[in-house]
PDB file of C-alpha atoms in Angstrom:
ATOM      1  CA  MET A   1     -49.206  -5.050  10.784  1.00  0.00           C
ATOM      2  CA  SER A   2     -51.846  -5.913   8.176  1.00  0.00           C
ATOM      3  CA  LYS A   3     -52.391  -2.253   7.261  1.00  0.00           C
ATOM      4  CA  LYS A   4     -48.630  -1.888   6.809  1.00  0.00           C
ATOM      5  CA  TRP A   5     -48.573  -4.935   4.504  1.00  0.00           C
ATOM      6  CA  ILE A   6     -51.196  -3.273   2.296  1.00  0.00           C
ATOM      7  CA  GLU A   7     -49.310   0.019   2.289  1.00  0.00           C
ATOM      8  CA  LEU A   8     -46.042  -1.744   1.488  1.00  0.00           C
ATOM      9  CA  ALA A   9     -47.614  -3.833  -1.296  1.00  0.00           C
ATOM     10  CA  SER A  10     -49.245  -0.742  -2.826  1.00  0.00           C
ATOM     11  CA  MET A  11     -45.945   1.150  -2.760  1.00  0.00           C
ATOM     12  CA  LEU A  12     -44.050  -1.749  -4.316  1.00  0.00           C
ATOM     13  CA  ILE A  13     -46.594  -2.082  -7.131  1.00  0.00           C
ATOM     14  CA  SER A  14     -46.669   1.641  -7.817  1.00  0.00           C
ATOM     15  CA  LEU A  15     -42.879   2.189  -7.637  1.00  0.00           C
ATOM     16  CA  THR A  16     -42.209  -0.864  -9.806  1.00  0.00           C
ATOM     17  CA  ALA A  17     -44.656   0.447 -12.419  1.00  0.00           C
ATOM     18  CA  SER A  18     -42.842   3.798 -12.447  1.00  0.00           C
ATOM     19  CA  GLU A  19     -39.460   1.987 -12.647  1.00  0.00           C
ATOM     20  CA  LYS A  20     -38.225   3.517  -9.420  1.00  0.00           C
ATOM     21  CA  LEU A  21     -37.196   0.210  -7.854  1.00  0.00           C
ATOM     22  CA  ASP A  22     -34.051  -1.551  -8.977  1.00  0.00           C
ATOM     23  CA  TRP A  23     -35.115  -5.210  -8.915  1.00  0.00           C
ATOM     24  CA  LYS A  24     -32.360  -7.793  -9.335  1.00  0.00           C
ATOM     25  CA  GLU A  25     -32.686 -11.378 -10.439  1.00  0.00           C
ATOM     26  CA  THR A  26     -31.625 -14.225  -8.162  1.00  0.00           C
ATOM     27  CA  SER A  27     -30.523 -17.779  -8.889  1.00  0.00           C
ATOM     28  CA  GLU A  28     -34.186 -18.834  -8.523  1.00  0.00           C
ATOM     29  CA  GLU A  29     -36.264 -18.357 -11.666  1.00  0.00           C
ATOM     30  CA  ASP A  30     -39.196 -16.528 -10.079  1.00  0.00           C
ATOM     31  CA  VAL A  31     -37.520 -14.735  -7.193  1.00  0.00           C
ATOM     32  CA  PHE A  32     -36.451 -11.097  -7.485  1.00  0.00           C
ATOM     33  CA  GLN A  33     -34.991  -8.804  -4.878  1.00  0.00           C
ATOM     34  CA  THR A  34     -34.287  -5.174  -4.206  1.00  0.00           C
ATOM     35  CA  VAL A  35     -32.752  -3.276  -1.323  1.00  0.00           C
ATOM     36  CA  LEU A  36     -34.147  -0.220   0.428  1.00  0.00           C
ATOM     37  CA  GLY A  37     -32.035   1.395   3.138  1.00  0.00           C
ATOM     38  CA  GLY A  38     -30.226  -1.843   3.910  1.00  0.00           C
ATOM     39  CA  THR A  39     -33.423  -3.906   4.071  1.00  0.00           C
ATOM     40  CA  VAL A  40     -33.832  -6.502   1.348  1.00  0.00           C
ATOM     41  CA  VAL A  41     -37.279  -7.088  -0.149  1.00  0.00           C
ATOM     42  CA  GLN A  42     -37.835 -10.295  -2.106  1.00  0.00           C
ATOM     43  CA  PHE A  43     -40.723 -10.861  -4.450  1.00  0.00           C
ATOM     44  CA  ALA A  44     -41.431 -14.437  -5.481  1.00  0.00           C
ATOM     45  CA  ARG A  45     -43.931 -16.472  -7.441  1.00  0.00           C
ATOM     46  CA  VAL A  46     -44.488 -19.791  -5.701  1.00  0.00           C
ATOM     47  CA  GLY A  47     -46.697 -22.728  -6.541  1.00  0.00           C
ATOM     48  CA  ASN A  48     -49.377 -23.517  -3.958  1.00  0.00           C
ATOM     49  CA  PHE A  49     -51.053 -26.851  -3.085  1.00  0.00           C
ATOM     50  CA  ASP A  50     -53.872 -26.222  -5.589  1.00  0.00           C
ATOM     51  CA  GLY A  51     -51.355 -26.101  -8.422  1.00  0.00           C
ATOM     52  CA  GLU A  52     -51.796 -22.357  -8.796  1.00  0.00           C
ATOM     53  CA  ASP A  53     -49.377 -19.505  -8.207  1.00  0.00           C
ATOM     54  CA  ASP A  54     -49.146 -17.242  -5.182  1.00  0.00           C
ATOM     55  CA  TYR A  55     -47.079 -14.096  -5.026  1.00  0.00           C
ATOM     56  CA  VAL A  56     -45.076 -13.640  -1.855  1.00  0.00           C
ATOM     57  CA  VAL A  57     -43.289 -10.545  -0.553  1.00  0.00           C
ATOM     58  CA  SER A  58     -40.576 -11.238   2.019  1.00  0.00           C
ATOM     59  CA  ILE A  59     -38.607  -8.748   4.065  1.00  0.00           C
ATOM     60  CA  LEU A  60     -35.117  -9.746   5.071  1.00  0.00           C
ATOM     61  CA  THR A  61     -32.669  -8.445   7.637  1.00  0.00           C
ATOM     62  CA  ARG A  62     -29.275  -7.092   6.595  1.00  0.00           C
ATOM     63  CA  ASN A  63     -27.698 -10.532   6.853  1.00  0.00           C
ATOM     64  CA  GLY A  64     -30.363 -12.182   4.731  1.00  0.00           C
ATOM     65  CA  LYS A  65     -32.636 -13.646   7.412  1.00  0.00           C
ATOM     66  CA  LYS A  66     -36.362 -13.463   6.697  1.00  0.00           C
ATOM     67  CA  PHE A  67     -38.296 -11.595   9.381  1.00  0.00           C
ATOM     68  CA  ASP A  68     -41.655 -11.003   7.728  1.00  0.00           C
ATOM     69  CA  SER A  69     -43.576 -12.138   4.678  1.00  0.00           C
ATOM     70  CA  PHE A  70     -47.050 -12.009   3.198  1.00  0.00           C
ATOM     71  CA  SER A  71     -48.762 -13.187   0.044  1.00  0.00           C
ATOM     72  CA  ASP A  72     -51.513 -11.945  -2.256  1.00  0.00           C
ATOM     73  CA  VAL A  73     -53.801 -14.408  -0.412  1.00  0.00           C
ATOM     74  CA  ASN A  74     -53.066 -12.699   2.943  1.00  0.00           C
ATOM     75  CA  LEU A  75     -53.796  -9.295   1.398  1.00  0.00           C
ATOM     76  CA  LYS A  76     -57.087 -10.529  -0.054  1.00  0.00           C
ATOM     77  CA  GLU A  77     -58.133 -11.835   3.380  1.00  0.00           C
ATOM     78  CA  ILE A  78     -57.357  -8.445   4.935  1.00  0.00           C
ATOM     79  CA  SER A  79     -58.682  -6.054   2.315  1.00  0.00           C
ATOM     80  CA  GLY A  80     -61.228  -8.151   0.420  1.00  0.00           C
ATOM     81  CA  SER A  81     -59.641  -6.996  -2.834  1.00  0.00           C
ATOM     82  CA  ASN A  82     -57.919  -9.164  -5.386  1.00  0.00           C
ATOM     83  CA  TRP A  83     -54.168  -8.544  -5.300  1.00  0.00           C
ATOM     84  CA  TYR A  84     -53.241 -11.443  -7.585  1.00  0.00           C
ATOM     85  CA  THR A  85     -53.593  -9.511 -10.853  1.00  0.00           C
ATOM     86  CA  ALA A  86     -51.573  -6.523  -9.637  1.00  0.00           C
ATOM     87  CA  PHE A  87     -48.800  -8.796  -8.344  1.00  0.00           C
ATOM     88  CA  HIS A  88     -48.904 -10.866 -11.539  1.00  0.00           C
ATOM     89  CA  GLU A  89     -48.414  -7.720 -13.642  1.00  0.00           C
ATOM     90  CA  MET A  90     -45.662  -6.506 -11.335  1.00  0.00           C
ATOM     91  CA  HIS A  91     -43.870  -9.862 -11.677  1.00  0.00           C
ATOM     92  CA  GLN A  92     -44.143  -9.796 -15.462  1.00  0.00           C
ATOM     93  CA  SER A  93     -42.928  -6.213 -15.598  1.00  0.00           C
ATOM     94  CA  ILE A  94     -39.833  -7.058 -13.510  1.00  0.00           C
ATOM     95  CA  GLN A  95     -39.144 -10.107 -15.679  1.00  0.00           C
ATOM     96  CA  ARG A  96     -39.432  -8.065 -18.880  1.00  0.00           C
ATOM     97  CA  ARG A  97     -37.126  -5.353 -17.554  1.00  0.00           C
ATOM     98  CA  ILE A  98     -34.465  -7.793 -16.349  1.00  0.00           C
ATOM     99  CA  SER A  99     -34.524  -9.826 -19.561  1.00  0.00           C
ATOM    100  CA  GLY A 100     -34.181  -6.626 -21.593  1.00  0.00           C
ATOM    101  CA  ALA A 101     -37.515  -7.261 -23.353  1.00  0.00           C
ATOM    102  CA  GLU A 102     -38.944  -3.988 -22.029  1.00  0.00           C
ATOM    103  CA  GLN A 103     -36.053  -2.017 -23.574  1.00  0.00           C
ATOM    104  CA  ILE A 104     -36.420  -3.838 -26.892  1.00  0.00           C
ATOM    105  CA  LEU A 105     -40.161  -3.077 -26.930  1.00  0.00           C
ATOM    106  CA  ASP A 106     -39.477   0.614 -26.138  1.00  0.00           C
ATOM    107  CA  ASN A 107     -36.924   0.829 -28.970  1.00  0.00           C
ATOM    108  CA  LEU A 108     -39.311  -0.906 -31.361  1.00  0.00           C
ATOM    109  CA  ILE A 109     -42.187   1.441 -30.487  1.00  0.00           C
ATOM    110  CA  ALA A 110     -39.867   4.475 -30.903  1.00  0.00           C
ATOM    111  CA  GLU A 111     -38.786   3.213 -34.333  1.00  0.00           C
ATOM    112  CA  LEU A 112     -42.410   2.652 -35.362  1.00  0.00           C
ATOM    113  CA  HIS A 113     -43.312   6.181 -34.195  1.00  0.00           C
ATOM    114  CA  LYS A 114     -40.516   7.580 -36.420  1.00  0.00           C
ATOM    115  CA  LYS A 115     -41.932   5.778 -39.436  1.00  0.00           C
ATOM    116  CA  ASP A 116     -45.440   6.842 -38.490  1.00  0.00           C
ATOM    117  CA  ASP A 117     -44.456  10.557 -38.737  1.00  0.00           C
ATOM    118  CA  GLY A 118     -44.547  10.402 -42.545  1.00  0.00           C
ATOM    119  CA  ILE A 119     -48.087   9.073 -42.709  1.00  0.00           C
ATOM    120  CA  PRO A 120     -50.549  11.954 -43.257  1.00  0.00           C
ATOM    121  CA  PHE A 121     -53.486  10.450 -41.300  1.00  0.00           C
TER     122      PHE A 121
ATOM    123  CA  MET B   1      13.528  51.358  54.219  1.00  0.00           C
ATOM    124  CA  ASP B   2       9.893  52.326  54.225  1.00  0.00           C
ATOM    125  CA  PHE B   3       7.802  49.940  52.155  1.00  0.00           C
ATOM    126  CA  GLU B   4       4.541  51.477  53.313  1.00  0.00           C
ATOM    127  CA  PRO B   5       3.872  53.610  50.147  1.00  0.00           C
ATOM    128  CA  LEU B   6       4.690  50.663  47.902  1.00  0.00           C
ATOM    129  CA  LEU B   7       2.330  48.321  49.762  1.00  0.00           C
ATOM    130  CA  ASN B   8      -0.401  50.918  49.877  1.00  0.00           C
ATOM    131  CA  TRP B   9      -0.166  51.709  46.165  1.00  0.00           C
ATOM    132  CA  ASN B  10      -3.683  51.759  44.622  1.00  0.00           C
ATOM    133  CA  GLY B  11      -2.458  50.223  41.371  1.00  0.00           C
ATOM    134  CA  TRP B  12      -1.913  46.798  43.045  1.00  0.00           C
ATOM    135  CA  GLY B  13      -5.625  45.959  42.794  1.00  0.00           C
ATOM    136  CA  ALA B  14      -5.784  46.344  39.017  1.00  0.00           C
ATOM    137  CA  THR B  15      -2.354  44.702  38.502  1.00  0.00           C
ATOM    138  CA  GLY B  16      -3.384  41.762  40.688  1.00  0.00           C
ATOM    139  CA  PHE B  17      -6.521  41.367  38.666  1.00  0.00           C
ATOM    140  CA  VAL B  18      -4.556  41.409  35.388  1.00  0.00           C
ATOM    141  CA  VAL B  19      -2.002  38.913  36.749  1.00  0.00           C
ATOM    142  CA  SER B  20      -4.685  36.506  37.966  1.00  0.00           C
ATOM    143  CA  LEU B  21      -6.604  36.848  34.676  1.00  0.00           C
ATOM    144  CA  THR B  22      -3.416  35.992  32.762  1.00  0.00           C
ATOM    145  CA  GLY B  23      -2.971  32.952  35.013  1.00  0.00           C
ATOM    146  CA  VAL B  24      -6.499  31.792  34.311  1.00  0.00           C
ATOM    147  CA  LEU B  25      -5.938  32.329  30.574  1.00  0.00           C
ATOM    148  CA  PHE B  26      -2.716  30.277  30.607  1.00  0.00           C
ATOM    149  CA  ALA B  27      -4.396  27.513  32.586  1.00  0.00           C
ATOM    150  CA  PHE B  28      -7.284  27.486  30.075  1.00  0.00           C
ATOM    151  CA  LEU B  29      -4.891  27.387  27.102  1.00  0.00           C
ATOM    152  CA  ALA B  30      -2.836  24.582  28.671  1.00  0.00           C
ATOM    153  CA  ASN B  31      -6.031  22.625  29.350  1.00  0.00           C
ATOM    154  CA  SER B  32      -7.399  23.095  25.839  1.00  0.00           C
ATOM    155  CA  ASN B  33      -4.040  22.047  24.366  1.00  0.00           C
ATOM    156  CA  ALA B  34      -4.153  18.897  26.484  1.00  0.00           C
ATOM    157  CA  LYS B  35      -7.721  18.250  25.328  1.00  0.00           C
ATOM    158  CA  SER B  36      -6.774  18.750  21.654  1.00  0.00           C
ATOM    159  CA  ALA B  37      -3.869  16.357  22.090  1.00  0.00           C
ATOM    160  CA  LYS B  38      -6.211  13.814  23.706  1.00  0.00           C
ATOM    161  CA  ILE B  39      -8.798  14.170  20.886  1.00  0.00           C
ATOM    162  CA  ALA B  40      -6.035  13.829  18.264  1.00  0.00           C
ATOM    163  CA  ALA B  41      -4.760  10.684  19.994  1.00  0.00           C
ATOM    164  CA  THR B  42      -8.303   9.220  20.125  1.00  0.00           C
ATOM    165  CA  ASP B  43      -8.858  10.038  16.428  1.00  0.00           C
ATOM    166  CA  ALA B  44      -5.551   8.415  15.510  1.00  0.00           C
ATOM    167  CA  ALA B  45      -6.490   5.305  17.499  1.00  0.00           C
ATOM    168  CA  GLU B  46      -9.895   5.182  15.733  1.00  0.00           C
ATOM    169  CA  ASP B  47      -8.160   5.541  12.341  1.00  0.00           C
ATOM    170  CA  VAL B  48      -5.889   2.617  13.186  1.00  0.00           C
ATOM    171  CA  LYS B  49      -8.911   0.510  14.241  1.00  0.00           C
ATOM    172  CA  ARG B  50     -10.738   1.370  10.993  1.00  0.00           C
ATOM    173  CA  THR B  51      -7.676   0.500   8.916  1.00  0.00           C
ATOM    174  CA  ILE B  52      -7.344  -2.835  10.728  1.00  0.00           C
ATOM    175  CA  ALA B  53     -11.057  -3.513  10.074  1.00  0.00           C
ATOM    176  CA  SER B  54     -10.556  -2.687   6.367  1.00  0.00           C
ATOM    177  CA  VAL B  55      -7.503  -4.960   6.134  1.00  0.00           C
ATOM    178  CA  GLU B  56      -9.478  -7.783   7.780  1.00  0.00           C
ATOM    179  CA  ALA B  57     -12.391  -7.096   5.402  1.00  0.00           C
ATOM    180  CA  ILE B  58     -10.008  -7.343   2.415  1.00  0.00           C
ATOM    181  CA  SER B  59      -8.861 -10.730   3.659  1.00  0.00           C
ATOM    182  CA  GLU B  60     -12.459 -11.959   4.250  1.00  0.00           C
ATOM    183  CA  PHE B  61     -13.686 -10.722   0.857  1.00  0.00           C
ATOM    184  CA  GLY B  62     -10.706 -12.472  -0.738  1.00  0.00           C
ATOM    185  CA  ASN B  63     -11.957 -15.693   0.890  1.00  0.00           C
ATOM    186  CA  VAL B  64     -15.479 -14.924  -0.332  1.00  0.00           C
ATOM    187  CA  LEU B  65     -14.242 -14.634  -3.935  1.00  0.00           C
ATOM    188  CA  ASN B  66     -12.370 -17.947  -3.648  1.00  0.00           C
ATOM    189  CA  ASN B  67     -15.454 -19.615  -2.179  1.00  0.00           C
ATOM    190  CA  LEU B  68     -17.697 -18.217  -4.933  1.00  0.00           C
ATOM    191  CA  ASN B  69     -15.352 -19.789  -7.455  1.00  0.00           C
ATOM    192  CA  GLU B  70     -15.506 -23.076  -5.525  1.00  0.00           C
ATOM    193  CA  ILE B  71     -19.325 -22.897  -5.465  1.00  0.00           C
ATOM    194  CA  ARG B  72     -19.341 -22.529  -9.255  1.00  0.00           C
ATOM    195  CA  LEU B  73     -17.153 -25.635  -9.622  1.00  0.00           C
ATOM    196  CA  LYS B  74     -19.283 -27.641  -7.161  1.00  0.00           C
ATOM    197  CA  ILE B  75     -22.460 -26.641  -9.039  1.00  0.00           C
ATOM    198  CA  ASP B  76     -20.850 -28.002 -12.220  1.00  0.00           C
ATOM    199  CA  GLY B  77     -20.175 -31.255 -10.395  1.00  0.00           C
ATOM    200  CA  GLN B  78     -23.579 -31.149  -8.592  1.00  0.00           C
ATOM    201  CA  VAL B  79     -21.827 -31.637  -5.253  1.00  0.00           C
ATOM    202  CA  TRP B  80     -24.786 -30.130  -3.415  1.00  0.00           C
ATOM    203  CA  ASP B  81     -23.628 -30.620   0.179  1.00  0.00           C
ATOM    204  CA  LYS B  82     -20.386 -28.764  -0.558  1.00  0.00           C
ATOM    205  CA  VAL B  83     -22.297 -25.934  -2.273  1.00  0.00           C
ATOM    206  CA  SER B  84     -24.479 -25.509   0.799  1.00  0.00           C
ATOM    207  CA  GLU B  85     -21.454 -25.598   3.115  1.00  0.00           C
ATOM    208  CA  LEU B  86     -19.634 -22.992   1.022  1.00  0.00           C
ATOM    209  CA  CYS B  87     -22.728 -20.744   0.940  1.00  0.00           C
ATOM    210  CA  THR B  88     -22.702 -20.801   4.742  1.00  0.00           C
ATOM    211  CA  TYR B  89     -18.978 -19.927   4.831  1.00  0.00           C
ATOM    212  CA  VAL B  90     -19.528 -17.071   2.400  1.00  0.00           C
ATOM    213  CA  ASN B  91     -22.372 -15.525   4.388  1.00  0.00           C
ATOM    214  CA  ASN B  92     -20.459 -15.977   7.656  1.00  0.00           C
ATOM    215  CA  SER B  93     -17.465 -14.151   6.157  1.00  0.00           C
ATOM    216  CA  VAL B  94     -19.606 -11.224   5.045  1.00  0.00           C
ATOM    217  CA  ALA B  95     -21.437 -11.113   8.396  1.00  0.00           C
ATOM    218  CA  LEU B  96     -18.087 -11.085  10.214  1.00  0.00           C
ATOM    219  CA  VAL B  97     -17.082  -7.986   8.277  1.00  0.00           C
ATOM    220  CA  THR B  98     -20.378  -6.100   8.416  1.00  0.00           C
ATOM    221  CA  LYS B  99     -20.843  -6.742  12.131  1.00  0.00           C
ATOM    222  CA  THR B 100     -17.418  -5.333  13.006  1.00  0.00           C
ATOM    223  CA  PRO B 101     -18.273  -1.956  14.622  1.00  0.00           C
ATOM    224  CA  THR B 102     -15.125  -0.291  13.245  1.00  0.00           C
ATOM    225  CA  PHE B 103     -15.792  -1.428   9.654  1.00  0.00           C
ATOM    226  CA  GLN B 104     -16.901   1.564   7.617  1.00  0.00           C
ATOM    227  CA  CYS B 105     -18.270   1.642   4.097  1.00  0.00           C
ATOM    228  CA  SER B 106     -20.700   3.605   1.958  1.00  0.00           C
ATOM    229  CA  ALA B 107     -24.468   3.064   2.121  1.00  0.00           C
ATOM    230  CA  GLU B 108     -24.293   1.625  -1.434  1.00  0.00           C
ATOM    231  CA  THR B 109     -21.722  -0.949  -0.325  1.00  0.00           C
ATOM    232  CA  ARG B 110     -23.891  -1.921   2.681  1.00  0.00           C
ATOM    233  CA  ASP B 111     -26.879  -2.342   0.350  1.00  0.00           C
ATOM    234  CA  SER B 112     -24.798  -4.347  -2.088  1.00  0.00           C
ATOM    235  CA  LEU B 113     -23.629  -6.656   0.714  1.00  0.00           C
ATOM    236  CA  ALA B 114     -27.200  -7.062   2.017  1.00  0.00           C
ATOM    237  CA  LEU B 115     -28.358  -8.080  -1.487  1.00  0.00           C
ATOM    238  CA  PHE B 116     -25.384 -10.393  -1.791  1.00  0.00           C
ATOM    239  CA  GLN B 117     -26.195 -12.208   1.453  1.00  0.00           C
ATOM    240  CA  ALA B 118     -29.863 -12.538   0.488  1.00  0.00           C
ATOM    241  CA  GLN B 119     -28.813 -13.946  -2.892  1.00  0.00           C
ATOM    242  CA  ILE B 120     -26.519 -16.527  -1.288  1.00  0.00           C
ATOM    243  CA  ARG B 121     -29.412 -17.599   0.959  1.00  0.00           C
ATOM    244  CA  VAL B 122     -31.675 -18.033  -2.091  1.00  0.00           C
ATOM    245  CA  LEU B 123     -28.966 -20.143  -3.728  1.00  0.00           C
ATOM    246  CA  ASN B 124     -28.547 -22.227  -0.585  1.00  0.00           C
ATOM    247  CA  THR B 125     -32.307 -22.854  -0.377  1.00  0.00           C
ATOM    248  CA  SER B 126     -32.414 -23.975  -4.037  1.00  0.00           C
ATOM    249  CA  VAL B 127     -29.447 -26.261  -3.487  1.00  0.00           C
ATOM    250  CA  LEU B 128     -31.043 -27.836  -0.409  1.00  0.00           C
ATOM    251  CA  LYS B 129     -34.268 -28.404  -2.397  1.00  0.00           C
ATOM    252  CA  ALA B 130     -32.286 -30.026  -5.216  1.00  0.00           C
ATOM    253  CA  GLN B 131     -30.351 -32.128  -2.737  1.00  0.00           C
ATOM    254  CA  HIS B 132     -33.221 -33.367  -0.556  1.00  0.00           C
ATOM    255  CA  ASN B 133     -36.376 -33.176  -2.697  1.00  0.00           C
ATOM    256  CA  GLY B 134     -34.870 -33.609  -6.133  1.00  0.00           C
ATOM    257  CA  GLY B 135     -36.063 -30.096  -6.997  1.00  0.00           C
ATOM    258  CA  GLN B 136     -35.077 -28.558 -10.309  1.00  0.00           C
ATOM    259  CA  PHE B 137     -31.925 -26.499 -10.251  1.00  0.00           C
ATOM    260  CA  ASP B 138     -31.045 -24.039 -12.993  1.00  0.00           C
ATOM    261  CA  ALA B 139     -27.245 -24.316 -12.958  1.00  0.00           C
ATOM    262  CA  VAL B 140     -26.804 -21.858 -15.837  1.00  0.00           C
ATOM    263  CA  LYS B 141     -28.793 -19.129 -14.067  1.00  0.00           C
ATOM    264  CA  ALA B 142     -27.084 -19.842 -10.744  1.00  0.00           C
ATOM    265  CA  LYS B 143     -23.643 -19.488 -12.342  1.00  0.00           C
ATOM    266  CA  LYS B 144     -24.664 -16.314 -14.138  1.00  0.00           C
ATOM    267  CA  VAL B 145     -25.848 -14.783 -10.853  1.00  0.00           C
ATOM    268  CA  LEU B 146     -22.685 -15.990  -9.092  1.00  0.00           C
ATOM    269  CA  PHE B 147     -20.624 -14.217 -11.715  1.00  0.00           C
ATOM    270  CA  THR B 148     -22.524 -10.956 -11.110  1.00  0.00           C
ATOM    271  CA  GLN B 149     -22.079 -11.364  -7.352  1.00  0.00           C
ATOM    272  CA  SER B 150     -18.338 -11.998  -7.802  1.00  0.00           C
ATOM    273  CA  GLU B 151     -18.110  -8.767  -9.762  1.00  0.00           C
ATOM    274  CA  SER B 152     -19.815  -6.780  -6.998  1.00  0.00           C
ATOM    275  CA  ILE B 153     -17.526  -8.291  -4.329  1.00  0.00           C
ATOM    276  CA  SER B 154     -14.480  -7.542  -6.519  1.00  0.00           C
ATOM    277  CA  ALA B 155     -15.625  -3.918  -6.808  1.00  0.00           C
ATOM    278  CA  ILE B 156     -15.982  -3.627  -3.015  1.00  0.00           C
ATOM    279  CA  LEU B 157     -12.560  -5.253  -2.592  1.00  0.00           C
ATOM    280  CA  ALA B 158     -10.969  -2.755  -4.983  1.00  0.00           C
ATOM    281  CA  GLU B 159     -12.626   0.148  -3.109  1.00  0.00           C
ATOM    282  CA  LEU B 160     -11.295  -1.126   0.238  1.00  0.00           C
ATOM    283  CA  LYS B 161      -7.784  -1.667  -1.147  1.00  0.00           C
ATOM    284  CA  SER B 162      -7.641   1.861  -2.524  1.00  0.00           C
ATOM    285  CA  GLU B 163      -8.740   3.241   0.871  1.00  0.00           C
ATOM    286  CA  VAL B 164      -6.086   1.274   2.772  1.00  0.00           C
ATOM    287  CA  ASN B 165      -3.324   2.283   0.323  1.00  0.00           C
TER     288      ASN B 165
END
């Protein structure tokens, strides 16, 4: 199971970065979800007892019941690597895309590139 | 009258073979016609079952839309126990439809319903936190998401109605 968690987490991070996953917002501020072949995957930022954030991936059945979940802490225990930063970036990227900030930044950069064409250095 | 030459005629063997082959052919054709009729009857019965399932789904999704509207009103009034109760009704209605073996829909619709049910569970969890632990509840975001969910259910409802008509 633990190896599958790492594979799943790696795929989620990579596919989110390449914008191949259609994450949707939920009524909870820091919880996003997507569906893959009828299986819902939720990605949440939750506060832990130390007052810090953990990132949790949950897998839900078709009717919304949770049947498996793991956090960046679990992945660190298994692999020895730090998953927090990758999950943090993934969370921010989803947030930016859903809020439309990513699109605005893309448009802004494109506009700046147009203006930059006239500069001879 | 002497029937001997007639009975001893060599052609009877070939004729008998042709006659029996024709009999077998007719029997085969009659059997395959009966089978086709049986398959057609089974298909028609399955079509009726699917239509009934779609009609029932239309009714359930109509209830879901009404309940989503109720949830929105209860969130405005912060009547948390009613919100939680309605969330349960909503998910039960969707489960009733999706678990009906004769209910058929596209893979996209199935995915949309799976996301919908997960969303309603998230909402229910937030409501229970707000109700029992005094947790923060973002009513504006919840209503915005409810609106989006209502739109997706309305789209599924329209698809089902067009199939039934």
